[in-house]
Amino acid sequence: MTPSAGTGTGSGTGVDIDEDTDALTIGRRIRQLRTARGMTLEDLATAVERAPSQLSMIETGKREPKLTLLQSIARALGTGIDALLEGEPLDERSAVEIALERAMKGQTFQSLGIDPFRIAKSVPTDALKALLALHGEIDRLRDERAATPEEARRANVELRHLMRRQDNHFADLETKASEILSAVGHPGGPLTQRTASEIAAYLGFTLHYAPDLPQSTRSVADLANGRLYLSSSVPARGDARTAVLQALSSRMLGHSEPRSYAEFLRQRVETNYLTGALLIPEAHVVPALKDAKERRAISIEDLRDAYSVSYETAAHRFTNLATQHLDIPVHFLKVHESGTITKAYENDDVNFPTDRLGAIEGQMCCRRWTSRVVFDEDDRFNPYYQYTDTGGGTFWCTARVEASSEGLHSVSVGVRFDDTRWFVGRDTQNRGTSKHSVEVCCRRAPSELEERWREHSWPNVRTPRTLLATLPTGSFPGVDTTDVYEFLDAHAPR
């Protein structure tokens, strides 16, 4: 989050103003007050002993006024300086002019080769609104084109590189979680459902469960009325705390509407990270993990059970803390039952399959890797452990299978052979060999089988639907905004 600018004199050359009180806004307020008092530009110029042309530059936002001149203008208009900096909302015409002038300074006009032009008084307000609407539509179409599968993969790769550089540990998010928990008086340890409700109240929200929540959303926040809507049909194995915290995390982090798919993805990662940091507080869990390492008894299952979270949440949270606090590099995989990798992270030099852009997500996981082998295990109560020999060394993984709306997924966490000594399950006899960098390992059938069946088979492909579709359009991909607005309109307090 960026600090807001003040209203001091700065270097003395002009008034330091923030984004909401910029030179354009001040200039329009001066013009609005001047015309309301029946003063001409020449009248005001005479009163402050300046040239009319100089005041014209200020009113059009082309020159930032010094504080002393701003004070003189305020006195001449019979008001205080606050009225110019933080006065009443501008009239419609002034607001539209400011919006268009800002748009003319932006990337869209520049990319079209349109130079900024003076907005004459004779131009109808409706014409200015039409220009703004066209500008907005062009921006929307640009965002639509940007949200391609290739763009998504690039964004995923860049984000994973950032996570790897930081060992998947974001200190600012850990600090934010600690501040929130301290503000509501959380004593430490697992987060209760009551504390989640107290966090909502602290942020100014009341919780409301609705049976008609839009299908494309997990929750909807009414920022105007401080109401957070969640689905009243929470699945039996769902976690009510997670739904509330994920919905509130964007408010805690001050997220604004994402301007690109990369920003949307980054916000979602931050939201999930902060939710995990609230459910499993760093200050409380790190000593327990260090003790488990000392006892050579690290277990993702123990982490899951101690904090009453899902296995996936516990696995994610372990990757946040393992390298930073335990000096253990790790890898993480979430794999669909079809064999497709849907989430991945690694900083232990494991060699996952990638496409030409370096994206792991969307690739087929080696069928000999722990994440695929676990689907064949009948025992779903106990975790599955396996050592896997690769061209880059031997890796150990622990994995579980969990159900989701898209079918079954496996979630696995693993480490290099040398770090296995810290974990429960290191004595497993399960072993495999993966050479997924070699095509014949699992992406191509043995030659005898291929020769027998290639010309005599035609499979009907079962692929997660998300891999076949282009990314949905809009700032929040996949959300039907009409449904959301109609829902809020129907539920807002009258």
Coordinates of C-alpha atoms in Angstrom, one line a residue:
M1 CA 0.0 0.0 0.0
T2 CA 1.3 3.4 -0.9
P3 CA 1.2 6.3 1.6
S4 CA -1.1 9.1 0.7
A5 CA 0.5 12.5 0.0
G6 CA 0.0 15.4 2.4
T7 CA -1.1 18.9 1.7
G8 CA 2.0 20.7 2.8
T9 CA 4.2 23.0 0.8
G10 CA 6.7 20.4 -0.1
S11 CA 9.6 22.1 -1.8
G12 CA 7.8 25.4 -1.9
T13 CA 7.1 25.3 -5.6
G14 CA 3.5 24.2 -5.2
V15 CA 0.9 22.5 -3.1
D16 CA 1.7 18.8 -2.5
I17 CA -1.6 17.1 -3.4
D18 CA -2.8 13.6 -3.6
E19 CA -4.5 11.8 -6.5
D20 CA -8.0 12.9 -5.4
T21 CA -7.1 16.6 -5.0
D22 CA -4.9 17.2 -8.0
A23 CA -4.3 20.4 -10.0
L24 CA -7.2 19.6 -12.3
T25 CA -9.7 19.3 -9.4
I26 CA -8.4 22.5 -7.7
G27 CA -8.6 24.4 -10.9
R28 CA -12.2 23.3 -11.6
R29 CA -13.2 24.2 -8.0
I30 CA -11.7 27.7 -8.4
R31 CA -13.7 28.1 -11.7
Q32 CA -16.9 26.7 -10.1
L33 CA -16.6 29.1 -7.1
R34 CA -15.7 32.1 -9.4
T35 CA -18.7 31.6 -11.7
A36 CA -21.0 31.0 -8.8
R37 CA -20.0 34.4 -7.5
G38 CA -20.5 36.1 -10.8
M39 CA -16.8 37.0 -11.2
T40 CA -15.0 37.0 -14.5
L41 CA -11.5 35.6 -15.0
E42 CA -10.3 39.2 -15.2
D43 CA -12.1 40.1 -11.9
L44 CA -10.3 37.4 -10.1
A45 CA -7.0 38.2 -11.7
T46 CA -7.3 41.8 -10.6
A47 CA -8.2 40.8 -7.0
V48 CA -5.1 38.5 -6.7
E49 CA -2.8 40.8 -8.8
R50 CA -2.0 38.2 -11.4
A51 CA -2.4 38.0 -15.2
P52 CA -5.7 36.4 -16.4
S53 CA -3.6 34.0 -18.5
Q54 CA -1.9 32.8 -15.4
L55 CA -5.2 32.1 -13.7
S56 CA -6.5 30.4 -16.8
M57 CA -3.6 28.0 -16.7
I58 CA -4.5 27.2 -13.0
E59 CA -8.2 26.7 -13.7
T60 CA -7.4 24.3 -16.6
G61 CA -5.0 22.3 -14.4
K62 CA -2.0 23.1 -16.5
R63 CA -0.2 24.9 -13.7
E64 CA 0.0 23.8 -10.0
P65 CA -0.6 26.9 -7.8
K66 CA 1.8 27.8 -5.0
L67 CA 0.3 27.8 -1.5
T68 CA 0.5 31.6 -1.1
L69 CA -1.4 32.2 -4.4
L70 CA -4.0 29.6 -3.5
Q71 CA -4.6 31.5 -0.2
S72 CA -5.0 34.7 -2.1
I73 CA -7.5 33.1 -4.5
A74 CA -9.5 31.7 -1.6
R75 CA -9.7 35.1 0.1
A76 CA -10.8 36.8 -3.1
L77 CA -13.5 34.2 -3.5
G78 CA -14.6 34.7 0.1
T79 CA -13.8 31.2 1.3
G80 CA -11.1 29.2 3.0
I81 CA -8.3 27.2 1.4
D82 CA -10.0 24.0 2.5
A83 CA -12.9 24.7 0.2
L84 CA -10.4 24.5 -2.7
L85 CA -8.6 21.4 -1.5
E86 CA -11.5 19.4 0.1
G87 CA -14.6 21.3 -0.9
E88 CA -18.0 20.1 -2.1
P89 CA -18.2 17.7 -5.1
L90 CA -17.8 19.3 -8.5
D91 CA -20.7 19.9 -10.8
E92 CA -21.3 17.3 -13.5
R93 CA -19.7 19.3 -16.3
S94 CA -16.5 19.9 -14.3
A95 CA -16.3 16.2 -13.2
V96 CA -16.7 15.0 -16.8
E97 CA -14.1 17.5 -18.1
I98 CA -11.6 16.3 -15.5
A99 CA -12.2 12.6 -16.3
L100 CA -11.7 13.2 -20.0
E101 CA -8.5 15.3 -19.4
R102 CA -7.1 12.5 -17.3
A103 CA -8.0 10.0 -20.0
M104 CA -6.3 12.1 -22.6
K105 CA -3.0 11.8 -20.6
G106 CA -3.3 8.0 -20.4
Q107 CA -2.0 5.1 -22.5
T108 CA -5.2 4.6 -24.5
F109 CA -5.2 8.0 -26.2
Q110 CA -1.4 7.9 -26.7
S111 CA -1.6 4.5 -28.4
L112 CA -4.3 5.8 -30.8
G113 CA -2.1 8.8 -31.7
I114 CA -4.6 11.3 -30.3
D115 CA -3.0 14.4 -28.8
P116 CA -4.6 16.0 -25.8
F117 CA -6.9 18.9 -26.9
R118 CA -8.6 21.8 -25.2
I119 CA -12.1 21.1 -24.1
A120 CA -14.1 24.1 -25.3
K121 CA -17.2 25.3 -23.4
S122 CA -19.2 24.9 -26.7
V123 CA -18.7 21.1 -26.7
P124 CA -21.9 19.5 -25.2
T125 CA -21.5 17.5 -22.0
D126 CA -23.2 14.6 -23.7
A127 CA -20.4 14.6 -26.4
L128 CA -17.8 14.5 -23.6
K129 CA -19.6 11.6 -22.0
A130 CA -19.7 9.7 -25.3
L131 CA -15.9 10.1 -25.6
L132 CA -15.4 8.8 -22.1
A133 CA -17.7 5.8 -22.8
L134 CA -15.7 5.0 -26.0
H135 CA -12.4 5.3 -24.0
G136 CA -13.8 2.9 -21.4
E137 CA -14.9 0.4 -24.1
I138 CA -11.4 0.5 -25.7
D139 CA -9.8 -0.2 -22.4
R140 CA -12.2 -3.1 -21.8
L141 CA -11.5 -4.6 -25.2
R142 CA -7.7 -4.3 -24.5
D143 CA -8.1 -6.1 -21.2
E144 CA -10.2 -8.7 -22.9
R145 CA -7.5 -9.4 -25.5
A146 CA -4.8 -9.4 -22.8
A147 CA -6.5 -12.1 -20.8
T148 CA -5.5 -14.9 -23.1
P149 CA -4.3 -18.3 -22.0
E150 CA -0.8 -17.4 -23.0
E151 CA -1.0 -14.2 -21.0
A152 CA -2.3 -16.2 -18.0
R153 CA 0.7 -18.6 -18.3
R154 CA 3.1 -15.7 -18.5
A155 CA 1.6 -14.1 -15.4
N156 CA 1.7 -17.5 -13.6
V157 CA 5.4 -17.9 -14.5
E158 CA 6.3 -14.4 -13.3
L159 CA 4.5 -14.8 -10.1
R160 CA 6.1 -18.2 -9.4
H161 CA 9.5 -16.6 -10.0
L162 CA 8.7 -14.0 -7.4
M163 CA 7.6 -16.6 -5.0
R164 CA 10.7 -18.6 -5.5
R165 CA 13.0 -15.5 -5.0
Q166 CA 11.3 -14.9 -1.6
D167 CA 11.1 -18.6 -0.7
N168 CA 7.3 -18.2 -0.8
H169 CA 7.5 -16.0 2.3
F170 CA 5.9 -12.5 2.2
A171 CA 7.0 -10.6 5.3
D172 CA 4.5 -7.7 4.7
L173 CA 1.6 -10.1 4.6
E174 CA 2.8 -11.8 7.8
T175 CA 3.0 -8.4 9.4
K176 CA -0.5 -7.5 8.2
A177 CA -1.9 -10.8 9.7
S178 CA -0.2 -10.1 13.0
E179 CA -1.6 -6.6 13.1
I180 CA -5.2 -7.8 12.4
L181 CA -5.0 -10.5 15.0
S182 CA -3.6 -8.1 17.6
A183 CA -6.3 -5.6 16.9
V184 CA -9.0 -8.1 17.7
G185 CA -7.2 -9.4 20.8
H186 CA -6.4 -12.9 19.4
P187 CA -4.4 -14.7 22.1
G188 CA -2.6 -17.0 19.6
G189 CA -3.1 -20.5 18.4
P190 CA -5.8 -21.7 16.1
L191 CA -8.3 -19.1 14.9
T192 CA -11.8 -19.6 16.1
Q193 CA -15.0 -18.9 14.1
R194 CA -15.9 -16.2 16.6
T195 CA -12.5 -14.5 16.0
A196 CA -13.2 -14.5 12.3
S197 CA -16.5 -12.8 13.0
E198 CA -14.7 -10.2 15.2
I199 CA -12.3 -9.5 12.4
A200 CA -15.3 -8.8 10.1
A201 CA -16.7 -6.4 12.8
Y202 CA -13.3 -4.7 13.2
L203 CA -13.3 -4.0 9.4
G204 CA -16.8 -2.6 9.6
F205 CA -18.7 -5.6 8.1
T206 CA -21.7 -7.5 9.3
L207 CA -22.1 -11.1 8.0
H208 CA -25.1 -12.2 6.0
Y209 CA -25.8 -15.7 4.6
A210 CA -27.9 -15.7 1.4
P211 CA -29.4 -18.6 -0.5
D212 CA -29.2 -16.7 -3.8
L213 CA -25.6 -15.7 -3.9
P214 CA -24.5 -15.3 -7.6
Q215 CA -23.2 -18.6 -8.9
S216 CA -20.0 -17.0 -10.2
T217 CA -18.9 -15.7 -6.7
R218 CA -17.8 -17.1 -3.4
S219 CA -18.9 -14.0 -1.6
V220 CA -20.0 -10.4 -2.3
A221 CA -19.0 -7.4 -0.3
D222 CA -21.4 -4.4 -0.1
L223 CA -18.9 -1.7 0.6
A224 CA -21.5 1.0 0.7
N225 CA -23.4 -0.6 3.6
G226 CA -20.7 -2.7 5.3
R227 CA -22.4 -6.0 4.6
L228 CA -20.6 -9.2 3.6
Y229 CA -22.7 -11.8 1.8
L230 CA -21.8 -15.5 1.8
S231 CA -23.6 -18.6 0.6
S232 CA -26.0 -20.1 3.1
S233 CA -25.3 -23.5 1.5
V234 CA -21.8 -24.0 2.8
P235 CA -20.7 -27.6 1.9
A236 CA -20.5 -29.9 4.8
R237 CA -16.7 -30.2 4.6
G238 CA -16.3 -26.5 4.0
D239 CA -14.7 -24.1 6.4
A240 CA -16.8 -21.1 7.3
R241 CA -13.7 -19.3 8.7
T242 CA -11.9 -19.5 5.3
A243 CA -14.9 -18.2 3.4
V244 CA -15.1 -15.1 5.7
L245 CA -11.3 -14.4 5.8
Q246 CA -10.9 -14.8 2.0
A247 CA -13.7 -12.4 1.5
L248 CA -12.2 -9.8 3.9
S249 CA -8.5 -10.2 2.9
S250 CA -8.8 -7.8 -0.1
R251 CA -10.2 -5.2 2.2
M252 CA -7.4 -5.7 4.7
L253 CA -4.9 -5.3 1.9
G254 CA -6.5 -2.3 0.3
H255 CA -6.9 -4.0 -3.1
S256 CA -8.4 -1.9 -5.9
E257 CA -10.1 -3.2 -9.0
P258 CA -7.4 -5.2 -10.9
R259 CA -6.2 -3.6 -14.2
S260 CA -4.8 -6.8 -15.7
Y261 CA -4.9 -10.6 -15.3
A262 CA -1.5 -10.5 -13.7
E263 CA -2.7 -8.1 -11.1
F264 CA -5.8 -10.1 -10.5
L265 CA -3.7 -13.2 -10.1
R266 CA -1.3 -11.5 -7.7
Q267 CA -4.3 -10.2 -5.6
R268 CA -5.7 -13.7 -5.4
V269 CA -2.3 -15.1 -4.2
E270 CA -2.1 -12.4 -1.6
T271 CA -5.6 -13.0 -0.5
N272 CA -5.0 -16.7 0.0
Y273 CA -1.7 -16.1 1.7
L274 CA -3.2 -13.7 4.2
T275 CA -6.0 -16.1 4.9
G276 CA -3.5 -18.8 5.7
A277 CA -1.5 -16.5 7.8
L278 CA -4.6 -15.6 9.9
L279 CA -5.6 -19.3 10.3
I280 CA -2.1 -20.4 11.1
P281 CA -0.4 -17.4 12.8
E282 CA 3.4 -17.3 12.1
A283 CA 4.3 -16.4 15.7
H284 CA 2.4 -19.4 17.1
V285 CA 3.3 -22.1 14.5
V286 CA 7.0 -21.4 13.9
P287 CA 8.1 -22.6 17.4
A288 CA 6.0 -25.7 17.0
L289 CA 7.5 -26.4 13.6
K290 CA 11.0 -25.9 15.0
D291 CA 10.3 -28.3 17.8
A292 CA 8.9 -30.8 15.3
K293 CA 12.2 -30.5 13.3
E294 CA 14.2 -31.0 16.4
R295 CA 12.2 -34.2 17.1
R296 CA 12.4 -35.2 13.4
A297 CA 8.7 -35.3 13.4
I298 CA 7.5 -32.7 10.9
S299 CA 4.0 -33.7 9.6
I300 CA 1.6 -31.8 7.3
E301 CA -1.2 -33.9 8.9
D302 CA -0.3 -32.6 12.4
L303 CA -0.3 -29.0 11.1
R304 CA -3.7 -29.6 9.5
D305 CA -5.2 -31.1 12.7
A306 CA -3.6 -28.6 15.1
Y307 CA -5.3 -25.7 13.3
S308 CA -8.4 -27.4 12.0
V309 CA -7.7 -26.4 8.4
S310 CA -7.8 -28.4 5.1
Y311 CA -4.7 -30.4 4.1
E312 CA -4.2 -28.0 1.1
T313 CA -4.2 -25.0 3.4
A314 CA -1.7 -26.7 5.8
A315 CA 0.5 -27.7 2.8
H316 CA 0.5 -24.2 1.4
R317 CA 1.2 -22.7 4.8
F318 CA 4.2 -25.0 5.3
T319 CA 5.7 -23.8 2.0
N320 CA 5.4 -20.2 3.3
L321 CA 7.5 -21.0 6.4
A322 CA 9.7 -24.0 5.7
T323 CA 12.6 -22.3 4.0
Q324 CA 12.4 -19.0 5.9
H325 CA 12.3 -20.5 9.4
L326 CA 13.4 -24.2 9.0
D327 CA 16.0 -23.8 6.3
I328 CA 14.2 -26.5 4.3
P329 CA 13.7 -26.0 0.5
V330 CA 10.4 -27.6 -0.6
H331 CA 8.1 -28.2 -3.5
F332 CA 4.3 -28.3 -3.7
L333 CA 1.9 -29.8 -6.3
K334 CA -1.8 -29.9 -6.8
V335 CA -2.8 -32.3 -9.5
H336 CA -6.2 -33.1 -11.0
E337 CA -7.3 -36.7 -11.3
S338 CA -6.8 -36.4 -15.0
G339 CA -3.1 -35.9 -14.3
T340 CA -3.1 -32.1 -15.1
I341 CA -1.0 -29.9 -12.8
T342 CA -3.2 -27.1 -11.5
K343 CA -0.9 -25.5 -8.9
A344 CA 2.8 -25.7 -8.4
Y345 CA 5.7 -24.2 -6.4
E346 CA 9.3 -25.3 -5.9
N347 CA 12.6 -23.9 -4.7
D348 CA 14.4 -27.2 -4.1
D349 CA 15.6 -27.7 -7.8
V350 CA 12.9 -30.3 -8.5
N351 CA 12.4 -30.5 -12.3
F352 CA 8.7 -30.3 -13.1
P353 CA 7.5 -30.4 -16.7
T354 CA 7.0 -27.0 -18.3
D355 CA 5.8 -25.5 -21.6
R356 CA 7.9 -23.3 -23.8
L357 CA 7.0 -20.2 -21.6
G358 CA 8.1 -22.0 -18.4
A359 CA 4.6 -22.6 -17.1
I360 CA 4.1 -25.7 -15.0
E361 CA 0.3 -25.3 -14.5
G362 CA -1.6 -27.1 -17.3
Q363 CA 1.2 -29.7 -17.9
M364 CA 0.7 -33.4 -17.3
C365 CA 2.3 -34.7 -14.1
C366 CA 4.5 -37.7 -14.5
R367 CA 2.3 -40.8 -13.8
R368 CA 5.1 -42.2 -11.7
W369 CA 5.3 -39.1 -9.4
T370 CA 3.8 -39.3 -6.0
S371 CA 1.0 -36.9 -7.0
R372 CA -0.3 -39.4 -9.6
V373 CA 0.5 -42.6 -7.8
V374 CA -1.6 -41.6 -4.8
F375 CA -4.8 -41.8 -6.8
D376 CA -4.3 -45.6 -7.1
E377 CA -4.1 -46.0 -3.3
D378 CA -7.1 -47.5 -1.6
D379 CA -6.2 -46.1 1.8
R380 CA -7.5 -42.5 1.8
F381 CA -7.3 -42.2 5.6
N382 CA -3.5 -42.2 6.0
P383 CA -1.1 -40.1 4.0
Y384 CA 0.9 -41.7 1.2
Y385 CA 4.7 -41.3 1.2
Q386 CA 7.1 -42.1 -1.7
Y387 CA 10.7 -41.6 -2.7
T388 CA 11.1 -40.8 -6.4
D389 CA 14.4 -41.1 -8.2
T390 CA 14.9 -38.5 -11.0
G391 CA 17.8 -37.3 -13.2
G392 CA 18.3 -34.4 -10.7
G393 CA 18.4 -36.5 -7.6
T394 CA 16.0 -38.3 -5.3
F395 CA 12.9 -36.5 -3.8
W396 CA 10.5 -37.6 -1.1
C397 CA 6.9 -36.5 -1.1
T398 CA 3.8 -36.9 1.2
A399 CA 0.4 -36.7 -0.6
R400 CA -3.3 -36.8 0.0
V401 CA -6.4 -36.9 -2.3
E402 CA -9.1 -34.3 -1.7
A403 CA -12.5 -33.7 -3.4
S404 CA -13.3 -30.4 -5.1
S405 CA -16.0 -29.1 -7.5
E406 CA -13.8 -30.1 -10.4
G407 CA -13.3 -33.7 -9.2
L408 CA -10.6 -35.3 -7.2
H409 CA -7.2 -33.5 -6.7
S410 CA -4.0 -34.7 -5.0
V411 CA -2.0 -32.3 -2.9
S412 CA 1.6 -33.1 -2.2
V413 CA 4.6 -31.5 -0.4
G414 CA 8.1 -32.8 -0.9
V415 CA 11.8 -32.2 -0.2
R416 CA 15.2 -33.4 -1.4
F417 CA 16.4 -36.7 0.0
D418 CA 18.8 -35.0 2.4
D419 CA 16.0 -33.2 4.1
T420 CA 13.7 -36.2 4.5
R421 CA 15.3 -36.9 7.9
W422 CA 13.1 -34.2 9.5
F423 CA 9.8 -35.7 8.4
V424 CA 7.3 -38.3 9.6
G425 CA 7.1 -40.9 6.8
R426 CA 10.8 -41.0 5.9
D427 CA 10.9 -44.8 6.5
T428 CA 8.5 -45.6 3.7
Q429 CA 9.4 -48.4 1.3
N430 CA 7.5 -46.8 -1.6
R431 CA 9.8 -45.9 -4.4
G432 CA 9.4 -44.8 -8.0
T433 CA 11.5 -43.6 -10.9
S434 CA 10.5 -40.5 -12.9
K435 CA 12.2 -39.4 -16.1
H436 CA 9.5 -36.9 -17.2
S437 CA 12.1 -34.9 -19.1
V438 CA 12.3 -37.9 -21.4
E439 CA 9.2 -38.4 -23.6
V440 CA 9.0 -42.2 -23.2
C441 CA 8.8 -41.9 -19.4
C442 CA 5.1 -41.5 -19.3
R443 CA 4.0 -39.1 -22.1
R444 CA 4.4 -41.8 -24.7
A445 CA 3.3 -45.4 -24.5
P446 CA 5.8 -48.3 -24.8
S447 CA 6.5 -48.9 -28.5
E448 CA 4.8 -52.3 -28.5
L449 CA 1.6 -51.0 -27.1
E450 CA 1.6 -47.9 -29.4
E451 CA 2.2 -50.0 -32.5
R452 CA -0.7 -52.3 -31.5
W453 CA -3.3 -49.7 -30.7
R454 CA -2.4 -46.3 -32.2
E455 CA -4.4 -46.8 -35.4
H456 CA -7.2 -48.7 -33.7
S457 CA -8.2 -46.3 -30.9
W458 CA -10.0 -43.0 -30.4
P459 CA -10.3 -41.8 -26.9
N460 CA -12.9 -39.2 -25.8
V461 CA -10.7 -36.7 -23.9
R462 CA -11.5 -35.9 -20.3
T463 CA -9.8 -32.6 -19.6
P464 CA -10.6 -30.0 -16.9
R465 CA -12.9 -27.5 -18.6
T466 CA -10.7 -24.6 -17.6
L467 CA -8.0 -25.8 -20.0
L468 CA -10.3 -25.7 -23.0
A469 CA -11.8 -22.3 -22.4
T470 CA -10.3 -18.9 -23.0
L471 CA -10.1 -16.8 -19.8
P472 CA -13.4 -15.0 -18.9
T473 CA -13.3 -11.2 -19.6
G474 CA -13.7 -8.4 -17.1
S475 CA -11.6 -7.1 -14.1
F476 CA -12.7 -10.1 -12.1
P477 CA -12.5 -13.0 -14.6
G478 CA -15.5 -15.2 -14.5
V479 CA -17.8 -13.0 -12.5
D480 CA -21.1 -12.0 -13.9
T481 CA -21.3 -8.4 -12.8
T482 CA -24.9 -8.0 -13.7
D483 CA -25.8 -10.8 -11.4
V484 CA -23.7 -9.2 -8.6
Y485 CA -25.3 -5.8 -9.0
E486 CA -28.8 -7.2 -9.1
F487 CA -28.1 -9.2 -6.0
L488 CA -26.8 -6.2 -4.1
D489 CA -29.7 -4.1 -5.2
A490 CA -32.1 -6.8 -4.0
H491 CA -30.4 -7.2 -0.6
A492 CA -29.3 -3.7 0.2
P493 CA -31.0 -2.2 3.3
R494 CA -33.8 0.2 2.4

